[in-house]
Amino acid sequence: MATDITDQKRASAGQTTVAVVGNPNTGKTTLFNALTGLSQRVGNFPGVTVERKIGQLTLPQVGAVNLLDLPGTYSLSAQSPDEVIAVEALMGILEGERDIQAVLVVLDASNLRRNLYIVSQLLELDLPLVLALNMSDVAKARGIVIDADALTARLGVPVIPVQANKRLGLNDLKDALSRALDKGMAPARSGALPQFLWAEVDLVARKYAGASAGLVLRALIDDRRAGASAVLKRFGDGFAADIRALRVRVKARGTLASWESESRYQWIDEVLDGALRDPEPLRKTRSDRLDRVLTHPLGGILGFAAVMALVFQAIFFWATPLMDGIDALFGTLGDWISGYLPDGALQSMVVDGAIAGVGGVVIFLPQICILFLFIGLLEDCGYMARAALLMDRLLTPCGLSGKSFIPLLSSFACAIPGVMATRTIDDSKDRIATMLVAPLMSCSARLPVYAIFIGAFIPDQTIWGGFGLQGLALFALYCVGVVVAIPVAWILKKTLLKGQPAPFVLEMPSYKIPDVGTVGMRVYQSARHFLERAGTLILAATIVMWALAYFPRSETIAAHYEAERVRLAGAPQEVLADLHAREAGAMLEQSFLGRMGHAIEPVVKPLGWDWRIGMAALASFPAREVIVAVLGTIYSLGEVDEESTSLRDALRSATWSDGRKVFNIPVALSIMVFFALCAQCVSTLAVIQRETGRWRWPVLTFAYMTLLAYIGAFVTYQLGVAIGWG
Ligand SMILES: Nc1nc2c(ncn2[C@@H]2O[C@H](COP(=O)(O)OP(=O)(O)OP(=O)(O)O)[C@@H](O)[C@H]2O)c(=O)[nH]1
Ligand SMILES: [Mg+2]
């Protein structure tokens, strides 16, 4: 992502690096954003951050330092790829990572006991620590009182109450960070583990330069987990042999892993004794009461369906006036530019290529904004995690767990973050299976495709007392991907990725009133991304397609129609317009695009498509919105009807050479089903390759999705015709 590179450049100015760590969903990124002025993604569910993000912060006395935002983790025993990133960064074993000089631990004050677990481990890493006691407002509302001074004294590290979303306590926090960096002293160990163990561990640590006791301990306890493997790799074979020998000696005295959790929790109880007052730790909170309804096995699912139906209704209902406005704007722009540019290739490229093409896509900006407004609201209020819980029951039979749901849900915005979000899944087979079906979820790039065909061919009627037919059609298309994903995941988990779904554990965040800034940022960033794509990738594709559709110019056709015009001079306006349209059509037919199109027509004919649709779909393999732009260009070049200005009208009036209409409901449905199922996004395939490290997975994704898309479109068209909609 572009922001990463700029952040990286800006960050390199400072040398010192402070890592932000803590349990998932404790507000690390919110605090990171508040301190650095960046706007990384925030959301009210665990697993929002799955990458390292770097920013810069100026501290009193110390000056500029780098701040490193990391994925959340409950402990240093990392399992899932996102936790591994956090743990490896902390241990200084991440390739290309500068060393970390201090750690800023973000704690959820309303859940302090569990949050202190990782603190007890971090105290052993020989790094200065500062603890930010975040969500202090939530704790206060629940009547929880924490004595931060007492904790500071007991832990030997500063504990600073903050409220990141309101930027409260930041100055105190910065002061504490400055002092910690200034002193550069690591705190004393927690004392959670038995003394004999430390004696053994210290012996090994002393032998290897750079190996702190904390690192040796992780290598010893975490055994084959990723963090430990990285430590072992870093210090070489002799170190690994020492650890093996140490393990044998220690095991003779008890089980390491259970020791660790038992003794750490015991330590936590001692630390909190008298410093934490939680009046009713087991009382039912407002969140619990809401959950009784929202995660009810039947009521919850019905509620979820209702929420989604509302979203799709709103996408059509609210967007229409704004879209008409943008449409008119581009129309005027085209007319205005036509007036300035002489007739010919340049005018055609700008007006028929760029404006008709890109304009056709940009019209859908309001719908994108509305979609992301809802996604942002649902993410930040805490509903997303509940939806995941509901879906766990439905996903288990197809071999996946609720853990897969959040990545799949993210894929409705865009499959790229969706694929990245699979990093929260521990089991690698589950993770790959989820990645492979993620692109079946209808991403926002499909929205313009659906919207144009639904707008043109699905009647704007209300049925069943208030539901708009267009909104329902959109909802149904979103369901197509989901319905197909279920058997695909099932087959994958039965064959190539055989294995039981891992048990589902996801912490339920408390419900919150969504933050205006967070939701606004989500809408703004996706709108910007959409426009950037339209201005770059889509524009480039459109110009290429325009050139293919415009050239070569046929002298013979031009001469023929010129002669006709002379012959028909003085004829009524409609006759001349018809002549113009026929000339444009003939030119298009013999263009490079027309010739290629005719060559592929036999392949797409069974789907009910003409060559134009076939070529537009083919051009959309790098990025699916291209179809809208290309159809805009094709129909603008081979103008069918002078009167029609919008693409929607052009589609409605397009005809085959024998005069039949090209588009009808089965054709429109067949195109939409094709786009719902096809893997037309180079970036997604590239991300799958990067995340899995293998080419076979993106290739398989592309192959199975394209095949399904063709079959789906064929069946849809043939069924539609059989029913008599054609
Ligand atoms: N009430 C309250 N909400 C907060 C506070 N700080 C952050 N939040 C909200 O808590 C939620 C989680 O914030 P994030 O910053 O995404 O949390 P994170 O720790 O980065 O989460 P992961 O990246 O998933 O580990 C968001 O909805 C924030 O708006 C706070 O002090 N008080
Ligand atoms: Mg985060």
mmCIF file of C-alpha atoms and ligand atoms in Angstrom, residues 23-31 41-49 69-72 134-138 162-165 380 512 515 518, ligand 1:
data_model
loop_
_atom_site.group_PDB
_atom_site.id
_atom_site.type_symbol
_atom_site.label_atom_id
_atom_site.label_comp_id
_atom_site.label_asym_id
_atom_site.label_seq_id
_atom_site.Cartn_x
_atom_site.Cartn_y
_atom_site.Cartn_z
ATOM 1 C CA ASN A 23 -3.912 -7.976 23.376
ATOM 2 C CA PRO A 24 -6.111 -7.702 20.282
ATOM 3 C CA ASN A 25 -8.692 -4.910 20.212
ATOM 4 C CA THR A 26 -7.260 -2.941 23.110
ATOM 5 C CA GLY A 27 -6.904 0.251 21.047
ATOM 6 C CA LYS A 28 -3.256 -0.081 19.959
ATOM 7 C CA THR A 29 -3.838 1.323 16.512
ATOM 8 C CA THR A 30 -6.075 4.079 17.889
ATOM 9 C CA LEU A 31 -3.239 5.098 20.192
ATOM 10 C CA ARG A 41 -7.334 1.128 10.117
ATOM 11 C CA VAL A 42 -9.147 0.781 13.419
ATOM 12 C CA GLY A 43 -12.171 -1.392 14.185
ATOM 13 C CA ASN A 44 -14.006 -2.889 17.111
ATOM 14 C CA PHE A 45 -13.069 -6.549 16.689
ATOM 15 C CA PRO A 46 -9.875 -8.515 17.318
ATOM 16 C CA GLY A 47 -7.561 -8.898 14.347
ATOM 17 C CA VAL A 48 -7.911 -5.561 12.571
ATOM 18 C CA THR A 49 -4.161 -5.008 12.310
ATOM 19 C CA ASP A 69 2.145 -0.708 15.378
ATOM 20 C CA LEU A 70 1.824 -4.468 15.581
ATOM 21 C CA PRO A 71 -0.976 -7.040 15.381
ATOM 22 C CA GLY A 72 -2.527 -7.942 18.726
ATOM 23 C CA ASN A 134 -6.427 2.333 27.771
ATOM 24 C CA MET A 135 -10.236 2.167 27.669
ATOM 25 C CA SER A 136 -10.235 3.893 31.013
ATOM 26 C CA ASP A 137 -13.704 5.241 30.180
ATOM 27 C CA VAL A 138 -15.102 1.746 29.661
ATOM 28 C CA VAL A 162 -5.176 7.007 28.816
ATOM 29 C CA GLN A 163 -8.209 7.117 26.594
ATOM 30 C CA ALA A 164 -6.847 6.792 23.086
ATOM 31 C CA ASN A 165 -10.038 7.542 21.172
ATOM 32 C CA ASP A 380 -16.935 -0.187 14.901
ATOM 33 C CA LYS A 512 -19.791 0.799 21.356
ATOM 34 C CA ASP A 515 -16.763 6.626 16.312
ATOM 35 C CA THR A 518 -13.161 6.008 12.414
HETATM 36 N N1 LIG B 1 -14.286 3.557 24.630
HETATM 37 C C1 LIG B 1 -13.049 3.523 24.137
HETATM 38 N N2 LIG B 1 -12.846 2.962 22.945
HETATM 39 C C2 LIG B 1 -11.595 2.949 22.454
HETATM 40 C C3 LIG B 1 -10.495 3.489 23.154
HETATM 41 N N3 LIG B 1 -9.388 3.306 22.400
HETATM 42 C C4 LIG B 1 -9.785 2.669 21.287
HETATM 43 N N4 LIG B 1 -11.114 2.464 21.302
HETATM 44 C C5 LIG B 1 -11.921 1.737 20.299
HETATM 45 O O1 LIG B 1 -11.570 0.371 20.425
HETATM 46 C C6 LIG B 1 -11.694 -0.307 19.171
HETATM 47 C C7 LIG B 1 -10.426 -1.048 18.832
HETATM 48 O O2 LIG B 1 -9.404 -0.153 18.494
HETATM 49 P P1 LIG B 1 -8.120 -0.548 17.635
HETATM 50 O O3 LIG B 1 -7.209 0.624 17.734
HETATM 51 O O4 LIG B 1 -8.485 -1.038 16.283
HETATM 52 O O5 LIG B 1 -7.545 -1.756 18.483
HETATM 53 P P2 LIG B 1 -6.228 -2.617 18.208
HETATM 54 O O6 LIG B 1 -5.666 -2.923 19.529
HETATM 55 O O7 LIG B 1 -5.350 -1.950 17.231
HETATM 56 O O8 LIG B 1 -6.865 -3.930 17.610
HETATM 57 P P3 LIG B 1 -6.147 -5.100 16.732
HETATM 58 O O9 LIG B 1 -5.378 -4.435 15.651
HETATM 59 O O10 LIG B 1 -7.307 -5.875 16.216
HETATM 60 O O11 LIG B 1 -5.324 -5.881 17.670
HETATM 61 C C8 LIG B 1 -12.093 0.766 18.191
HETATM 62 O O12 LIG B 1 -13.488 0.717 18.023
HETATM 63 C C9 LIG B 1 -11.660 2.058 18.863
HETATM 64 O O13 LIG B 1 -12.445 3.153 18.447
HETATM 65 C C10 LIG B 1 -10.747 4.075 24.435
HETATM 66 O O14 LIG B 1 -9.868 4.553 25.136
HETATM 67 N N5 LIG B 1 -12.038 4.061 24.860
#
